[in-house]
Coordinates of C-alpha atoms in Angstrom, one line a residue:
X1 CA -18.1 4.7 -21.7
X2 CA -18.8 1.3 -19.4
X3 CA -19.7 1.6 -16.0
X4 CA -18.8 -1.2 -13.0
X5 CA -19.9 -0.6 -9.7
X6 CA -16.8 -1.7 -7.3
X7 CA -18.1 -2.7 -3.8
X8 CA -14.0 -3.3 -2.0
X9 CA -15.8 -5.9 0.6
X10 CA -14.0 -9.0 -1.0
X11 CA -11.5 -8.1 -2.8
X12 CA -9.2 -11.1 -5.2
X13 CA -5.4 -11.7 -5.2
X14 CA -3.0 -10.4 -8.0
X15 CA -0.2 -12.8 -7.6
X16 CA 0.1 -16.0 -6.2
X17 CA 3.5 -16.6 -5.8
X18 CA 4.5 -18.4 -2.4
X19 CA 8.2 -18.5 -0.9
X20 CA 9.2 -19.6 2.8
X21 CA 12.5 -16.7 2.0
X22 CA 12.5 -14.8 5.6
X23 CA 15.6 -11.9 5.6
X24 CA 16.2 -9.5 8.9
X25 CA 15.2 -6.4 9.3
X26 CA 17.5 -3.3 9.7
X27 CA 16.0 -1.7 12.3
X28 CA 17.6 1.9 11.9
X29 CA 19.1 4.2 14.9
X30 CA 16.9 6.8 16.4
X31 CA 18.9 9.2 14.7
X32 CA 18.8 8.2 11.5
X33 CA 14.5 8.4 11.8
X34 CA 13.1 11.2 9.8
X35 CA 13.3 14.2 11.3
X36 CA 11.3 16.4 8.8
X37 CA 7.8 15.9 10.2
X38 CA 6.2 17.7 13.1
X39 CA 2.9 17.3 14.6
X40 CA 0.9 16.1 17.7
X41 CA 3.2 14.7 20.6
X42 CA 0.6 11.7 20.6
X43 CA 2.7 10.3 18.3
X44 CA 6.4 9.6 18.2
X45 CA 8.8 11.2 15.6
X46 CA 8.9 9.8 12.1
X47 CA 5.0 9.4 12.5
X48 CA 1.9 11.2 11.8
X49 CA -1.2 11.1 13.8
X50 CA -4.5 9.6 11.8
X51 CA -7.5 10.0 13.4
X52 CA -11.4 9.8 12.5
X53 CA -14.6 8.1 11.3
X54 CA -13.7 5.6 9.3
X55 CA -16.5 3.6 6.9
X56 CA -16.2 -0.2 6.8
X57 CA -18.0 -0.9 4.2
X58 CA -17.9 1.3 0.6
X59 CA -19.4 2.3 -2.4
X60 CA -16.9 3.4 -5.2
X61 CA -18.2 3.6 -8.7
X62 CA -15.6 3.4 -11.2
X63 CA -16.1 5.1 -14.7
X64 CA -13.5 4.1 -16.8
X65 CA -11.1 1.5 -16.8
X66 CA -7.4 2.1 -18.4
X67 CA -4.2 0.0 -19.2
X68 CA -0.9 0.6 -17.4
X69 CA -0.5 3.9 -19.9
X70 CA -4.0 5.6 -18.9
X71 CA -5.4 4.5 -22.0
X72 CA -9.1 3.4 -21.7
X73 CA -10.0 -0.1 -21.6
X74 CA -12.9 -2.7 -21.0
X75 CA -13.7 -3.3 -17.7
X76 CA -11.6 -6.5 -15.8
X77 CA -12.9 -10.0 -16.1
X78 CA -13.6 -12.0 -13.2
X79 CA -10.5 -13.1 -11.3
X80 CA -8.4 -9.9 -13.0
X81 CA -7.2 -6.9 -11.1
X82 CA -7.9 -3.9 -12.9
X83 CA -7.0 -0.1 -12.9
X84 CA -9.7 2.1 -12.3
X85 CA -9.3 5.6 -14.7
X86 CA -12.1 7.6 -13.1
X87 CA -14.3 7.3 -9.5
X88 CA -17.9 8.8 -9.4
X89 CA -17.6 11.7 -7.0
X90 CA -18.1 10.9 -4.0
X91 CA -17.7 7.9 -2.8
X92 CA -20.5 6.3 -0.6
X93 CA -20.8 4.9 2.8
X94 CA -23.2 1.8 3.5
X95 CA -22.6 1.6 7.2
X96 CA -22.3 3.0 10.3
X97 CA -18.4 4.0 10.9
X98 CA -16.2 3.6 13.1
X99 CA -14.3 5.8 15.2
X100 CA -9.8 5.0 14.2
X101 CA -6.9 6.9 16.4
X102 CA -3.6 6.0 15.4
X103 CA 0.2 6.5 14.5
X104 CA 1.4 6.1 11.3
X105 CA 5.3 5.8 9.9
X106 CA 5.3 8.8 7.2
X107 CA 7.5 6.9 5.1
X108 CA 7.9 3.0 4.2
X109 CA 10.0 0.7 6.4
X110 CA 12.9 1.8 7.3
X111 CA 10.5 5.1 7.7
X112 CA 13.5 7.3 6.0
X113 CA 12.8 10.1 3.7
X114 CA 15.3 9.8 1.1
X115 CA 16.1 6.4 1.3
X116 CA 14.1 3.1 -0.7
X117 CA 12.1 1.0 1.1
X118 CA 13.6 -2.4 2.2
X119 CA 12.1 -5.4 0.4
X120 CA 11.8 -8.8 0.4
X121 CA 10.1 -8.2 4.0
X122 CA 7.6 -11.2 4.8
X123 CA 4.7 -10.1 7.4
X124 CA 6.3 -11.7 9.8
X125 CA 9.6 -10.3 9.5
X126 CA 7.7 -6.7 9.3
X127 CA 6.1 -7.4 12.5
X128 CA 9.9 -8.6 14.2
X129 CA 10.8 -5.0 13.0
X130 CA 7.8 -3.1 13.9
X131 CA 8.0 -4.4 17.2
X132 CA 11.7 -3.9 18.1
X133 CA 10.9 -0.1 17.8
X134 CA 7.9 -0.3 19.9
X135 CA 5.2 -0.2 17.2
X136 CA 3.4 -2.2 15.8
X137 CA 2.1 -3.7 12.2
X138 CA -1.2 -1.9 10.9
X139 CA -4.6 -3.4 10.3
X140 CA -5.8 -3.7 7.2
X141 CA -8.4 -1.3 8.1
X142 CA -6.0 1.0 10.1
X143 CA -3.9 1.4 6.5
X144 CA -7.3 1.6 4.4
X145 CA -8.5 4.9 6.4
X146 CA -4.7 6.4 6.6
X147 CA -4.6 6.3 2.9
X148 CA -8.0 7.8 1.8
X149 CA -8.9 10.2 4.8
X150 CA -12.3 10.4 6.2
X151 CA -13.5 11.7 2.5
X152 CA -13.2 7.6 1.2
X153 CA -10.5 9.2 -1.4
X154 CA -10.3 6.0 -3.3
X155 CA -6.3 7.0 -4.1
X156 CA -4.1 9.2 -1.6
X157 CA -2.8 12.1 -4.0
X158 CA -4.5 14.8 -6.3
X159 CA -8.3 14.7 -5.9
X160 CA -8.2 11.1 -5.3
X161 CA -10.5 10.5 -8.1
X162 CA -8.3 10.2 -11.1
X163 CA -5.6 7.5 -11.4
X164 CA -2.8 9.6 -12.3
X165 CA 0.5 7.2 -13.1
X166 CA 3.4 10.4 -12.8
X167 CA 1.8 11.1 -8.8
X168 CA 3.4 7.9 -7.4
X169 CA 5.5 5.0 -8.3
X170 CA 3.7 2.6 -10.2
X171 CA 2.2 1.6 -14.0
X172 CA 6.2 1.5 -14.7
X173 CA 6.6 -0.1 -18.2
X174 CA 8.5 -4.0 -17.7
X175 CA 12.1 -3.1 -18.6
X176 CA 13.4 -5.6 -21.2
X177 CA 15.9 -6.4 -19.1
X178 CA 13.8 -7.9 -16.6
X179 CA 12.3 -11.1 -15.8
X180 CA 10.7 -11.2 -12.1
X181 CA 11.0 -14.7 -11.7
X182 CA 14.8 -14.5 -11.3
X183 CA 14.3 -12.9 -8.1
X184 CA 14.7 -15.5 -6.1
X185 CA 16.6 -14.3 -3.3
X186 CA 17.5 -10.8 -1.6
X187 CA 20.5 -9.6 -2.7
X188 CA 20.9 -11.3 -5.7
X189 CA 21.2 -9.8 -9.4
X190 CA 17.8 -9.2 -10.2
X191 CA 16.4 -8.3 -6.9
X192 CA 19.0 -5.7 -7.0
X193 CA 17.9 -4.1 -10.4
X194 CA 14.3 -4.3 -9.4
X195 CA 15.5 -2.4 -6.3
X196 CA 17.0 0.0 -8.5
X197 CA 13.0 1.0 -9.6
X198 CA 12.1 1.9 -6.1
X199 CA 11.9 5.1 -5.4
X200 CA 13.5 6.8 -2.6
X201 CA 11.0 7.3 0.2
X202 CA 8.8 11.1 0.4
X203 CA 10.8 11.9 -3.5
X204 CA 7.4 11.7 -5.0
X205 CA 5.8 14.6 -3.0
X206 CA 2.6 14.5 -4.6
X207 CA 1.7 11.0 -3.8
X208 CA 0.5 11.4 -0.3
X209 CA -2.2 10.9 1.6
X210 CA -5.0 13.7 3.3
X211 CA -3.1 12.6 6.9
X212 CA -0.2 13.0 5.1
X213 CA 1.6 9.5 4.9
X214 CA 3.8 9.3 2.0
X215 CA 3.9 6.9 -0.9
X216 CA 1.0 4.3 0.1
X217 CA 0.7 3.0 -3.9
X218 CA 2.7 1.8 -6.0
X219 CA 6.5 1.3 -4.9
X220 CA 5.9 -1.9 -2.7
X221 CA 3.7 -4.0 -1.6
X222 CA 3.0 -3.1 2.3
X223 CA 2.0 -6.2 4.6
X224 CA -0.7 -5.6 7.4
X225 CA -3.2 -7.6 9.6
X226 CA -6.3 -9.2 7.7
X227 CA -8.3 -8.8 10.6
X228 CA -10.9 -11.6 9.1
X229 CA -7.7 -14.2 9.6
X230 CA -9.0 -15.6 6.0
X231 CA -7.3 -17.0 4.5
X232 CA -4.3 -15.9 6.2
X233 CA -3.6 -13.5 9.1
X234 CA -1.9 -11.5 6.7
X235 CA -2.4 -9.4 3.7
X236 CA -0.5 -7.0 1.7
X237 CA -1.7 -3.5 0.5
X238 CA -0.8 -0.9 -1.8
X239 CA 0.5 -2.4 -5.0
X240 CA 4.0 -2.1 -6.5
X241 CA 6.3 -0.8 -8.9
X242 CA 4.7 -2.4 -12.3
X243 CA 1.0 -1.4 -11.3
X244 CA -2.2 -3.5 -10.7
X245 CA -5.3 -1.6 -8.5
X246 CA -3.1 0.4 -6.7
X247 CA -6.1 2.4 -4.5
X248 CA -6.6 2.0 -0.8
X249 CA -9.1 -0.6 -0.7
X250 CA -7.8 -3.5 -2.6
X251 CA -6.0 -6.2 -0.6
X252 CA -4.0 -9.0 -1.7
X253 CA -5.3 -12.5 0.6
X254 CA -3.3 -14.9 -1.5
X255 CA -0.1 -15.2 -0.1
X256 CA 0.9 -16.1 4.1
X257 CA 3.1 -14.7 6.6
X258 CA 6.6 -16.1 5.7
X259 CA 6.3 -14.9 1.9
X260 CA 8.8 -12.2 0.9
X261 CA 9.7 -11.2 -2.6
X262 CA 11.8 -8.1 -4.4
X263 CA 7.5 -6.7 -4.0
X264 CA 7.6 -6.7 -0.3
X265 CA 7.9 -4.7 2.7
X266 CA 5.7 -2.3 4.6
X267 CA 4.9 0.1 7.2
X268 CA 4.4 0.5 11.2
X269 CA 1.8 1.4 13.5
X270 CA 1.5 2.4 16.9
X271 CA -1.5 3.6 19.3
X272 CA -1.1 7.3 20.6
X273 CA 0.6 8.0 23.8
X274 CA -2.4 10.2 24.7

């Protein structure tokens, strides 16, 4: 068994497709928002409070790498993304922590339990949609903390240290009738076919983070604010239905704020009211 130390200070890109396509996000009516979550009054309905100590610099050691089927494989080479089958317990914080306190949508946009997330959203269109609900985009560190919790678990399900393709919607085989490069615009035949592979929000009950945030890995890539601003102000977290790293720390940095494709969507954050 080969061992590999992964320090998530620099994260490589997993896709280089760029598109100027932007879509008009559909803002759900207030009565359509998830009413299944109760919690502190500091957060609006359909959001949960995330609070605790976030570690900016974490050592996470991968003990074994797997392919999309879960079979043990060699570590990924330079420039390639990889799936970690088992992480060393526990993760180790290498820096001082930062206190985080924020509200996060329970589900991916439009944040309605039982509804599939909206695809073909750009960073810019998600920003507009969130602001239309008096919310905002999540930053990368906020998204990561909401996913991994204070114990810095690499995966937001199970014990947090073992990859489980049955817990969340990722590592799906590519159907014979699917060619993602034929997905060229929202609503075209291939985009509809790919949308059909998305699962309804909250339908995979084990795919929930320590804070109670659902579907944070797999299903659809989620736009966040890249706090470094390099190479873009935008970033993508989570990974998609076909599977890449699908963990709480990695971010795809290759796409600008106008990039939108079958795999892109997101969720909103907000500042607590008290």
